[in-house]
Coordinates of C-alpha atoms in Angstrom, one line a residue:
M15 CA -65.2 -74.7 34.1
N16 CA -67.5 -71.8 36.2
L17 CA -66.7 -68.6 35.5
I18 CA -68.2 -65.4 36.7
L19 CA -67.9 -62.3 34.4
I20 CA -68.2 -58.9 35.7
T21 CA -68.1 -55.9 32.9
A22 CA -68.5 -52.1 34.0
C23 CA -67.7 -49.0 32.0
P24 CA -69.1 -45.4 33.8
S25 CA -68.3 -43.7 30.5
G26 CA -70.3 -45.8 28.2
M27 CA -73.8 -48.0 29.1
A28 CA -73.2 -49.4 25.5
T29 CA -69.4 -50.8 26.0
T30 CA -70.4 -52.5 29.4
F31 CA -73.5 -54.0 27.6
L32 CA -71.1 -55.3 24.3
A33 CA -68.3 -56.4 26.1
A34 CA -70.6 -58.6 28.3
K35 CA -72.5 -60.3 25.5
R36 CA -69.4 -60.6 23.2
L37 CA -67.2 -62.1 26.5
E38 CA -70.4 -64.3 27.4
Q39 CA -70.6 -65.6 23.8
A40 CA -66.8 -66.5 23.6
A41 CA -66.9 -68.4 26.9
M42 CA -70.0 -70.2 25.8
R43 CA -68.0 -71.5 22.7
L44 CA -65.3 -72.7 25.1
G45 CA -67.9 -74.5 27.0
W46 CA -67.6 -73.1 30.5
N47 CA -70.6 -72.0 32.6
V48 CA -70.8 -68.6 32.8
H49 CA -72.6 -65.6 35.2
V50 CA -72.4 -62.4 33.7
E51 CA -72.8 -59.3 36.3
M52 CA -73.2 -55.8 34.5
H53 CA -72.8 -53.0 36.1
G54 CA -74.7 -50.3 33.9
E55 CA -78.5 -49.1 33.0
I56 CA -79.2 -51.3 30.1
A57 CA -80.2 -54.3 32.0
P58 CA -80.4 -54.6 36.0
L59 CA -77.8 -55.8 37.9
Q60 CA -77.6 -59.7 38.5
A61 CA -74.6 -59.7 41.3
A62 CA -73.6 -62.9 41.7
S63 CA -74.7 -65.0 45.0
A64 CA -72.3 -66.4 47.5
E65 CA -72.7 -69.7 45.9
Q66 CA -71.9 -69.0 42.5
I67 CA -68.5 -67.5 43.9
A68 CA -67.8 -70.4 46.1
N69 CA -68.2 -72.5 43.0
A70 CA -66.0 -70.1 40.7
D71 CA -63.1 -71.3 38.8
L72 CA -62.4 -68.0 37.6
I73 CA -63.4 -64.5 38.1
V74 CA -63.1 -62.0 35.3
V75 CA -63.6 -58.8 35.4
A76 CA -63.4 -56.2 32.6
A77 CA -63.4 -53.0 34.2
D78 CA -61.4 -50.4 36.0
H79 CA -61.9 -51.7 39.2
V80 CA -63.4 -54.7 40.8
P81 CA -67.1 -54.0 42.4
A82 CA -67.4 -55.0 46.2
P83 CA -63.4 -56.9 45.8
E84 CA -64.1 -58.5 49.2
R85 CA -66.6 -61.1 47.9
F86 CA -63.7 -62.4 45.4
E87 CA -60.9 -62.8 48.5
G88 CA -59.0 -66.3 47.8
K89 CA -60.2 -66.7 44.5
R90 CA -58.5 -66.7 41.2
L91 CA -59.2 -63.4 39.6
F92 CA -58.0 -61.5 36.1
Q93 CA -58.8 -57.8 35.8
A94 CA -57.9 -55.7 32.7
P95 CA -59.5 -52.7 31.5
I96 CA -63.0 -53.2 29.4
A97 CA -61.3 -51.8 26.2
S98 CA -58.8 -54.7 25.9
A99 CA -61.7 -57.3 26.4
L100 CA -63.4 -56.4 23.1
P101 CA -61.3 -56.9 20.0
D102 CA -60.8 -60.5 20.9
P103 CA -62.8 -62.1 23.7
G104 CA -61.5 -65.3 22.9
A105 CA -58.1 -64.3 23.6
F106 CA -59.2 -62.0 26.5
L107 CA -60.5 -65.2 28.6
S108 CA -57.5 -67.4 27.4
Q109 CA -55.4 -64.8 29.2
A110 CA -57.4 -64.6 31.9
K111 CA -57.4 -68.4 32.5
R112 CA -53.5 -68.6 32.1
E113 CA -52.7 -65.7 34.0
A114 CA -55.4 -65.1 37.2
P115 CA -53.5 -65.2 40.5
I116 CA -55.2 -65.5 43.5
Y117 CA -57.0 -62.5 44.8
S118 CA -56.6 -60.7 47.9
A119 CA -58.8 -57.4 48.2
P120 CA -57.7 -54.1 49.0
A121 CA -56.7 -53.6 52.8
A122 CA -58.0 -50.2 52.7
T123 CA -61.6 -51.5 51.2
A124 CA -62.2 -53.5 54.0
A125 CA -61.3 -50.9 56.6
A126 CA -62.4 -47.6 54.7
P127 CA -64.8 -45.7 57.0
A128 CA -66.1 -43.4 54.3
S129 CA -67.6 -46.3 52.3
S130 CA -69.5 -47.8 55.5
A131 CA -72.1 -45.6 54.7
G132 CA -72.5 -46.1 51.0
G133 CA -69.1 -44.4 50.0
K134 CA -68.4 -40.3 50.1
K135 CA -71.7 -38.1 49.1
I136 CA -71.3 -36.0 46.2
V137 CA -73.2 -33.4 44.5
A138 CA -72.8 -32.3 41.4
V139 CA -74.1 -29.5 38.7
T140 CA -73.8 -29.9 34.9
A141 CA -74.6 -27.2 32.5
C142 CA -74.0 -26.8 29.1
P143 CA -74.1 -23.2 26.9
T144 CA -77.4 -24.4 24.9
G145 CA -78.5 -26.7 27.9
V146 CA -79.6 -29.3 25.9
A147 CA -77.4 -32.7 25.2
H148 CA -74.0 -32.1 26.8
T149 CA -75.7 -31.4 30.0
F150 CA -77.7 -34.6 30.4
M151 CA -75.3 -36.7 29.3
A152 CA -72.2 -35.5 31.5
A153 CA -74.8 -35.9 34.4
E154 CA -75.7 -39.6 33.4
A155 CA -71.9 -40.3 33.2
L156 CA -71.3 -38.7 36.6
A157 CA -74.0 -40.4 38.2
E158 CA -72.7 -43.9 36.9
A159 CA -69.5 -43.3 37.8
G160 CA -70.2 -42.3 41.4
K161 CA -72.4 -45.2 42.0
A162 CA -69.4 -47.9 40.3
M163 CA -67.0 -46.2 42.5
G164 CA -69.7 -46.7 45.7
H165 CA -70.3 -43.2 46.2
Q166 CA -73.9 -41.6 46.9
I167 CA -74.2 -39.0 44.4
R168 CA -76.9 -36.5 43.4
V169 CA -76.8 -34.6 39.9
E170 CA -78.4 -31.2 39.4
T171 CA -78.6 -30.5 35.2
Q172 CA -78.9 -26.9 34.5
G173 CA -80.6 -27.2 30.8
S174 CA -82.7 -24.8 28.7
V175 CA -85.5 -25.6 30.7
G176 CA -84.1 -24.5 34.0
A177 CA -82.7 -26.5 36.9
Q178 CA -83.5 -30.1 37.2
N179 CA -83.5 -32.7 40.0
K180 CA -82.6 -29.6 42.1
L181 CA -80.0 -29.9 45.2
T182 CA -81.7 -29.2 48.4
E183 CA -79.6 -27.5 51.3
A184 CA -79.6 -30.5 53.0
E185 CA -77.9 -32.6 50.4
I186 CA -75.4 -29.8 49.9
A187 CA -74.7 -29.5 53.5
D188 CA -74.2 -33.2 53.9
A189 CA -71.9 -33.7 50.7
D190 CA -68.3 -34.4 51.0
V191 CA -67.4 -32.4 47.7
V192 CA -69.2 -30.6 44.9
V193 CA -68.4 -31.3 41.5
L194 CA -69.5 -28.2 38.8
A195 CA -69.1 -29.7 35.4
C196 CA -70.2 -26.2 33.7
D197 CA -69.4 -24.6 30.4
I198 CA -71.0 -21.8 31.5
E199 CA -71.3 -19.3 34.7
V200 CA -73.3 -20.6 37.6
D201 CA -74.1 -19.1 41.2
P202 CA -71.7 -21.0 43.3
S203 CA -73.0 -18.9 46.1
R204 CA -74.9 -22.1 47.7
F205 CA -72.1 -24.2 47.9
A206 CA -69.9 -21.7 50.1
G207 CA -68.0 -23.4 52.5
K208 CA -68.0 -26.4 51.0
R209 CA -65.3 -28.5 48.9
V210 CA -65.8 -27.5 45.0
Y211 CA -64.2 -29.3 42.2
R212 CA -64.8 -27.1 38.5
T213 CA -64.8 -28.6 35.2
S214 CA -66.0 -29.1 31.9
T215 CA -69.0 -30.8 30.9
G216 CA -67.0 -32.2 28.0
N217 CA -64.5 -33.8 30.8
A218 CA -67.4 -34.8 32.8
L219 CA -68.8 -36.8 30.0
K220 CA -65.7 -38.5 28.2
K221 CA -63.8 -38.9 31.7
P222 CA -66.2 -39.2 34.6
R223 CA -64.4 -41.6 36.8
P224 CA -60.9 -39.9 36.4
T225 CA -63.0 -36.4 37.2
L226 CA -64.6 -37.8 40.6
E227 CA -61.0 -38.9 41.4
A228 CA -59.7 -35.5 40.9
A229 CA -62.4 -33.8 42.8
F230 CA -61.4 -36.1 46.2
T231 CA -57.8 -34.7 46.0
D232 CA -58.3 -31.5 44.1
A233 CA -61.4 -29.4 45.2
A234 CA -60.6 -26.8 47.3
V235 CA -62.9 -24.7 49.8
E236 CA -65.5 -22.0 48.5
D237 CA -65.0 -19.0 50.6
D238 CA -68.0 -17.8 52.5
T239 CA -70.1 -15.1 50.6
S240 CA -72.8 -12.6 51.1
A241 CA -74.9 -10.5 48.6
A242 CA -73.2 -7.2 50.1
S243 CA -69.6 -8.6 50.2
S244 CA -67.3 -6.9 47.8
S245 CA -64.5 -8.7 49.2
A246 CA -66.1 -12.1 48.2
T247 CA -67.1 -10.9 44.8
A248 CA -63.9 -10.2 44.2
K249 CA -62.5 -13.6 45.1
K250 CA -65.4 -15.4 43.2
G251 CA -64.3 -13.0 40.3
M252 CA -60.6 -14.1 40.4
K253 CA -61.2 -17.4 39.4
E254 CA -59.9 -18.0 36.1
K255 CA -62.8 -19.1 33.7
G256 CA -61.0 -18.6 30.3
V257 CA -62.6 -16.3 27.4
Y258 CA -64.2 -19.5 25.5
K259 CA -66.1 -19.8 28.6
H260 CA -67.3 -16.0 29.2
L261 CA -68.4 -16.2 25.8
L262 CA -70.3 -19.1 26.0
T263 CA -72.4 -17.7 28.7
G264 CA -73.3 -15.0 27.1
V265 CA -74.6 -16.9 24.3
S266 CA -76.2 -19.1 26.8
F267 CA -78.3 -16.4 28.0
M268 CA -78.9 -14.5 24.9
L269 CA -80.4 -18.0 23.0
P270 CA -84.0 -17.9 24.7
M271 CA -84.2 -14.4 23.1
V272 CA -82.7 -15.1 19.7
V273 CA -85.5 -18.4 19.7
A274 CA -88.4 -16.2 20.6
G275 CA -87.9 -13.4 18.9
G276 CA -86.9 -15.5 15.6
L277 CA -89.9 -17.3 15.8
L278 CA -92.3 -14.3 16.7
I279 CA -90.9 -12.6 13.2
A280 CA -91.8 -15.7 11.4
L281 CA -95.4 -15.8 12.7
S282 CA -95.8 -12.2 11.9
F283 CA -94.9 -13.3 8.2
V284 CA -97.7 -15.8 8.1
F285 CA -99.7 -12.6 7.3
G286 CA -97.9 -11.7 4.7
I287 CA -94.1 -10.5 4.3
E288 CA -95.1 -6.8 4.4
A289 CA -98.3 -7.2 6.7
F290 CA -96.4 -6.3 9.8
Q291 CA -95.9 -2.6 8.0
E292 CA -99.8 -2.1 8.9
E293 CA -100.3 -0.5 12.2
G294 CA -102.6 -1.6 14.7
T295 CA -102.7 -5.4 12.8
L296 CA -101.7 -8.7 15.0
A297 CA -98.9 -8.8 12.7
A298 CA -97.4 -5.6 13.4
A299 CA -97.6 -6.5 17.0
L300 CA -96.2 -9.9 16.8
M301 CA -93.0 -8.0 14.6
Q302 CA -93.2 -5.5 17.6
I303 CA -92.6 -8.3 20.2
G304 CA -89.9 -10.1 18.3
G305 CA -87.8 -7.7 16.1
G306 CA -88.8 -4.7 17.9
T307 CA -88.4 -6.1 21.3
A308 CA -86.6 -9.9 22.0
F309 CA -84.0 -9.0 19.0
A310 CA -83.4 -5.8 20.4
L311 CA -82.6 -7.1 23.7
M312 CA -80.1 -9.9 22.4
I313 CA -76.8 -8.1 22.2
P314 CA -77.4 -6.3 25.5
V315 CA -78.3 -9.6 27.5
L316 CA -74.9 -11.2 25.5
A317 CA -72.6 -8.2 26.6
G318 CA -74.2 -8.2 30.1
Y319 CA -74.0 -11.9 30.6
I320 CA -70.2 -12.1 29.1
A321 CA -69.5 -9.3 31.8
Y322 CA -71.2 -11.4 34.3
S323 CA -69.4 -14.5 33.9
I324 CA -66.3 -12.5 34.3
A325 CA -66.7 -10.2 37.3
D326 CA -70.4 -11.9 38.7
R327 CA -72.9 -9.5 39.8
P328 CA -71.2 -6.4 39.2
G329 CA -70.4 -6.6 35.5
I330 CA -73.9 -6.9 34.3
A331 CA -75.2 -3.5 34.6
P332 CA -72.2 -1.8 32.3
G333 CA -72.2 -5.0 29.9
M334 CA -75.5 -4.6 29.8
I335 CA -75.2 -0.9 28.8
G336 CA -72.1 -1.4 26.6
G337 CA -74.2 -4.0 24.7
M338 CA -77.2 -1.5 24.1
L339 CA -74.2 0.9 22.7
A340 CA -72.9 -1.4 20.6
A341 CA -76.6 -2.2 19.2
E342 CA -77.6 1.8 18.7
I343 CA -74.3 2.1 16.9
G344 CA -74.9 -0.4 14.9
S345 CA -71.5 -2.9 15.8
G346 CA -74.0 -5.7 16.3
F347 CA -73.1 -8.9 17.9
I348 CA -69.2 -8.2 17.2
G349 CA -69.4 -5.0 19.4
G350 CA -71.4 -6.6 22.0
I351 CA -69.0 -9.0 22.8
L352 CA -66.2 -6.7 22.9
A353 CA -68.7 -4.5 25.2
G354 CA -69.4 -7.7 27.4
F355 CA -65.2 -8.2 27.9
L356 CA -64.6 -4.8 28.2
A357 CA -67.2 -4.3 30.9
G358 CA -66.1 -7.4 32.4
Y359 CA -62.6 -7.0 32.9
V360 CA -63.1 -3.1 34.0
A361 CA -65.3 -4.2 36.7
L362 CA -63.0 -7.0 37.8
A363 CA -60.1 -4.5 38.1
V364 CA -62.0 -2.3 40.0
T365 CA -63.2 -4.7 42.3
R366 CA -59.7 -6.3 42.9
Y367 CA -57.8 -2.9 42.9
V368 CA -59.8 -0.2 44.0
K369 CA -59.5 0.0 47.7
L370 CA -61.9 2.1 50.0
P371 CA -62.4 2.7 53.5
S372 CA -64.4 0.1 55.4
S373 CA -67.3 2.5 56.3
V374 CA -67.8 2.9 52.5
E375 CA -66.9 -0.5 50.9
S376 CA -70.6 -1.8 50.6
L377 CA -71.2 1.1 48.2
K378 CA -68.6 -0.6 45.9
P379 CA -71.0 -3.1 44.3
I380 CA -74.2 -0.9 43.7
L381 CA -72.3 2.0 43.4
I382 CA -68.7 2.5 42.5
I383 CA -68.1 -0.5 40.1
P384 CA -71.4 0.5 38.0
L385 CA -70.2 3.5 37.5
I386 CA -66.8 3.3 36.9
A387 CA -67.2 0.0 34.4
S388 CA -70.1 1.8 32.8
L389 CA -68.4 5.2 32.4
V390 CA -65.3 3.7 31.1
T391 CA -67.3 0.6 28.7
G392 CA -69.5 3.7 27.6
L393 CA -67.1 6.1 26.2
T394 CA -64.9 3.8 24.7
M395 CA -67.5 2.1 22.7
I396 CA -68.8 5.9 21.6
Y397 CA -65.3 7.2 20.9
V398 CA -62.7 4.0 20.2
I399 CA -64.2 1.0 18.8
G400 CA -68.2 1.3 18.5
E401 CA -68.0 3.0 14.7
P402 CA -65.0 1.0 13.3
V403 CA -66.8 -2.0 14.7
A404 CA -69.8 -1.1 12.7
A405 CA -67.9 -0.6 9.7
V406 CA -66.4 -3.9 9.9
L407 CA -69.8 -5.7 10.5
S408 CA -71.6 -3.9 7.9
A409 CA -68.9 -4.7 5.3
L410 CA -69.6 -8.5 6.5
T411 CA -73.0 -8.1 6.3
S412 CA -73.1 -6.6 2.5
F413 CA -70.7 -9.6 1.5
L414 CA -72.6 -12.1 2.9
E415 CA -75.9 -10.6 1.1
S416 CA -74.0 -9.6 -2.1
M417 CA -72.1 -12.9 -2.4
G418 CA -72.3 -15.0 -5.4
S419 CA -73.2 -18.6 -5.7
T420 CA -69.8 -20.2 -5.3
N421 CA -68.9 -17.9 -2.4
A422 CA -71.9 -19.1 -0.7
V423 CA -71.2 -22.5 -1.6
L424 CA -67.5 -22.5 -0.2
L425 CA -69.0 -20.6 3.1
G426 CA -71.7 -23.3 3.6
I427 CA -68.7 -26.0 3.0
L428 CA -66.9 -24.3 5.6
L429 CA -69.9 -24.1 8.4
G430 CA -71.3 -27.5 7.3
A431 CA -68.2 -28.8 8.1
M432 CA -67.3 -27.4 11.4
M433 CA -70.5 -28.4 12.8
C434 CA -69.8 -31.9 12.4
F435 CA -66.1 -31.7 13.2
D436 CA -66.4 -32.3 17.0
L437 CA -69.9 -32.6 17.5
G438 CA -70.7 -30.1 20.3
G439 CA -67.3 -29.3 20.9
P440 CA -65.6 -25.7 20.3
V441 CA -65.6 -26.2 16.9
N442 CA -69.2 -26.8 16.5
K443 CA -69.5 -23.6 19.2
A444 CA -67.7 -21.4 17.2
A445 CA -69.7 -21.8 14.0
Y446 CA -73.1 -21.8 15.9
T447 CA -72.1 -18.8 17.7
F448 CA -71.4 -16.9 14.4
G449 CA -74.6 -17.6 13.1
V450 CA -76.5 -16.8 16.0
G451 CA -74.6 -13.3 16.0
L452 CA -75.8 -12.7 12.8
L453 CA -79.4 -12.9 13.3
A454 CA -78.8 -9.6 14.9
S455 CA -78.0 -8.3 11.8
E456 CA -81.0 -9.7 9.8
T457 CA -78.8 -11.7 8.0
Y458 CA -80.5 -15.6 8.0
G459 CA -78.5 -18.0 5.4
P460 CA -75.3 -18.8 7.5
M461 CA -77.8 -19.9 10.6
A462 CA -79.8 -22.2 8.1
A463 CA -76.5 -23.9 6.9
I464 CA -75.3 -24.5 10.4
M465 CA -78.6 -26.0 11.9
A466 CA -78.9 -28.2 9.0
A467 CA -75.7 -29.5 9.3
G468 CA -75.7 -29.9 12.6
M469 CA -78.8 -32.1 12.4
V470 CA -76.6 -34.5 9.6
P471 CA -74.1 -36.3 12.3
A472 CA -77.3 -38.0 14.5
I473 CA -79.6 -38.7 11.3
G474 CA -76.7 -40.2 9.5
M475 CA -76.0 -42.4 12.3
G476 CA -79.7 -43.5 12.6
I477 CA -79.7 -44.3 8.9
A478 CA -76.4 -46.3 8.9
S479 CA -77.5 -48.8 12.0
F480 CA -80.7 -49.4 9.5
V481 CA -79.3 -49.7 6.3
A482 CA -76.3 -52.0 7.2
R483 CA -78.0 -53.6 10.7
N484 CA -75.8 -56.6 10.1
K485 CA -72.9 -54.3 10.6
F486 CA -74.3 -53.2 14.4
S487 CA -75.2 -54.8 17.5
A488 CA -78.5 -54.6 18.8
P489 CA -77.7 -52.1 21.5
E490 CA -76.2 -49.7 18.5
R491 CA -79.3 -50.4 16.5
E492 CA -81.3 -49.1 19.3
A493 CA -78.7 -46.4 19.9
G494 CA -78.9 -45.7 16.2
K495 CA -82.9 -45.2 16.6
A496 CA -82.3 -42.7 19.3
S497 CA -79.7 -40.9 17.3
F498 CA -82.2 -40.4 14.7
V499 CA -84.5 -38.9 16.5
L500 CA -81.9 -36.6 18.4
G501 CA -80.7 -35.5 14.8
L502 CA -84.1 -34.3 14.1
C503 CA -84.0 -32.1 16.9
F504 CA -80.6 -30.5 16.1
I505 CA -79.0 -32.4 18.5
S506 CA -75.7 -33.1 17.0
E507 CA -74.4 -35.3 20.0
G508 CA -76.4 -38.0 19.4
A509 CA -73.7 -39.2 17.0
I510 CA -71.3 -39.0 19.9
P511 CA -71.4 -42.8 21.0
F512 CA -70.7 -44.2 17.4
A513 CA -67.7 -41.2 17.0
A514 CA -66.3 -42.7 20.5
K515 CA -66.4 -46.1 19.5
D516 CA -65.1 -45.1 15.5
P517 CA -63.9 -41.9 15.0
L518 CA -61.8 -42.5 11.9
R519 CA -64.8 -43.4 9.9
V520 CA -67.9 -41.5 11.4
I521 CA -65.9 -38.1 11.7
P522 CA -65.0 -38.0 8.3
A523 CA -68.4 -39.7 7.0
C524 CA -70.4 -36.5 9.3
I525 CA -67.9 -33.9 7.8
A526 CA -68.8 -34.9 4.6
G527 CA -72.2 -34.9 4.5
G528 CA -72.3 -31.8 6.7
A529 CA -70.1 -30.0 4.1
V530 CA -72.9 -31.0 1.3
T531 CA -75.8 -29.9 3.3
G532 CA -74.6 -26.6 4.1
A533 CA -73.2 -26.0 0.5
L534 CA -76.7 -26.8 -0.5
S535 CA -78.5 -24.7 2.0
M536 CA -76.3 -21.9 1.0
L537 CA -76.7 -22.6 -3.1
V538 CA -80.7 -22.5 -2.4
G539 CA -80.6 -19.3 -0.4
A540 CA -82.4 -21.1 2.5
K541 CA -83.1 -18.8 5.7
L542 CA -83.7 -19.4 9.1
M543 CA -85.4 -17.3 11.6
A544 CA -84.8 -19.4 14.6
P545 CA -81.4 -20.8 15.9
H546 CA -83.0 -24.2 17.3
G547 CA -85.3 -26.6 17.0
G548 CA -84.5 -28.9 14.0
I549 CA -86.9 -30.1 11.7
F550 CA -89.5 -28.9 13.9
V551 CA -89.3 -25.6 12.9
L552 CA -90.5 -26.2 9.6
L553 CA -93.9 -26.5 11.1
I554 CA -94.1 -22.8 11.5
P555 CA -94.7 -21.0 8.2
N556 CA -92.0 -18.7 7.0
A557 CA -89.8 -19.6 9.7
I558 CA -87.6 -21.7 7.4
T559 CA -87.6 -20.3 3.4
P560 CA -87.6 -22.3 1.0
A561 CA -88.9 -25.0 2.9
L562 CA -88.6 -28.2 1.0
L563 CA -85.6 -27.3 -0.7
Y564 CA -83.8 -26.6 2.7
L565 CA -85.5 -30.0 3.7
G566 CA -84.1 -32.0 0.7
A567 CA -80.6 -30.5 1.9
I568 CA -80.8 -32.0 5.1
V569 CA -81.9 -35.4 3.4
V570 CA -79.0 -35.5 0.9
G571 CA -76.2 -34.6 3.7
S572 CA -77.8 -37.4 6.0
L573 CA -77.7 -40.0 3.3
I574 CA -74.3 -39.4 2.4
T575 CA -73.2 -39.9 6.3
G576 CA -75.4 -42.7 6.8
L577 CA -74.7 -44.4 3.7
G578 CA -71.1 -43.8 3.2
Y579 CA -70.8 -44.9 7.1
A580 CA -72.6 -48.2 6.3
F581 CA -70.1 -49.0 3.5
I582 CA -66.8 -48.3 5.3
K583 CA -67.7 -49.3 8.4
R584 CA -66.4 -52.9 9.6
G585 CA -68.0 -56.1 9.6
A586 CA -70.4 -57.8 12.4
A587 CA -67.8 -59.9 13.7
Q588 CA -66.2 -56.5 15.5
V589 CA -69.8 -56.3 17.4
A590 CA -70.9 -59.7 17.5
V591 CA -73.5 -59.9 20.5
A592 CA -75.4 -63.5 21.3
S593 CA -78.9 -63.2 19.8

């Protein structure tokens, strides 16, 4: 029997490859002559020729759609989701042989005018709070899904190094729809007049095809905006984004301050822990830049960009003013968060509800909103919430600094488990934000435990794929190598491909290893000056102390995760591929 086998899975390159190889192997055991057409990035597309299609007895499509369906008009064709092909490929092919009907290509496909020029034109932007992993993984998933659906798509990533693959004005003008898959606020003004669909990076990563389908049906036209138009500002501000998104926007803009400040402080310690106290020295200058300036800006930037996420540009000034007051009063990152939300919502309320004559309406964004919002935020911080929050933060800091080893271990277990629970999701981000906030109060222990535990899942998956090679397919072993490197860089998302396929085993193994690492880090009293960088922060003297014990905590947790998952993972029969 002559078989043409087609696999496509926009949400996972490895799944496309695994399904193709397993089905090809099963077909060869049945004695069938098979041509494989994989729609993915791992291997180049080898489309079936017209002669192969004409001679084919059966077409099997393991995908959500039939690529170029008009090719198979009048042939016996069986289509099913790719997930149904993986558990038992032999049974899947037998079912296809029994049940495949004569295929008729959908009439809409042949007549769709939009596809005549390569489908719709889509432009997209992805951005996550830290701008590292989710940003680029979501971009890749959207690009693959768009290509598989026959559309032209360009994705701009707004990561930690700025905008990459930046969209041009011409591309935006020609686009049929704009997809903003962003967990933080991005400037939407350049998409004015276009149909825009907003979602999260998580949705784009996990459900890229439904995301694009929803964009075509649910996208709404952005109102035309200008820098001086307060009414346009109001309409943009009225978009409900949620408290979580506002907080992550502030954290995203604050992170560079924290990283730069922490590493500069660590560099000042190279000359001695107390060397910065001697005026005129390089150590004193480094401490002034890092501790006196960068760390001083942390809370104002956090508050300012929380307010920006809520009320757009009019929120920045009152938010930063409130954040500076929070820092001066001593209410720290908790006060900064409260000041940011207060300033943002006051600015938004003034934008929405204060009506002025048209002759002075243009003064609202530059005079009325900053004045009222700054006044309300400042007075509230000084007379209402500043001192109580400062007392709470002081008590929290004192507790963290004075807690015994038992409490430290329990906190490390909690933070470590949270970092590994959802691999970059809300629980992970909550723990990370907690640790970053404490850096402003010169409390460095929790951040050390958080980064160490966050490295464990990806490193552990790399270890498992090496130790139990016979239980992993060739693509999975390659993914394990990449995961190991990502783990060293403190990118927990490297374990996501493994967790997506086997969550009931991967997630518990990751949590166990992360919890142990967090506990050990707190037990040895590890302190971390910078909230990112992974293992490479160890190259900077005194950025992590004690360095060897901290590294040992990471190794122990990674081995628990890696060896544990290698032991409980099912055998190779589940993921066998042709050699």
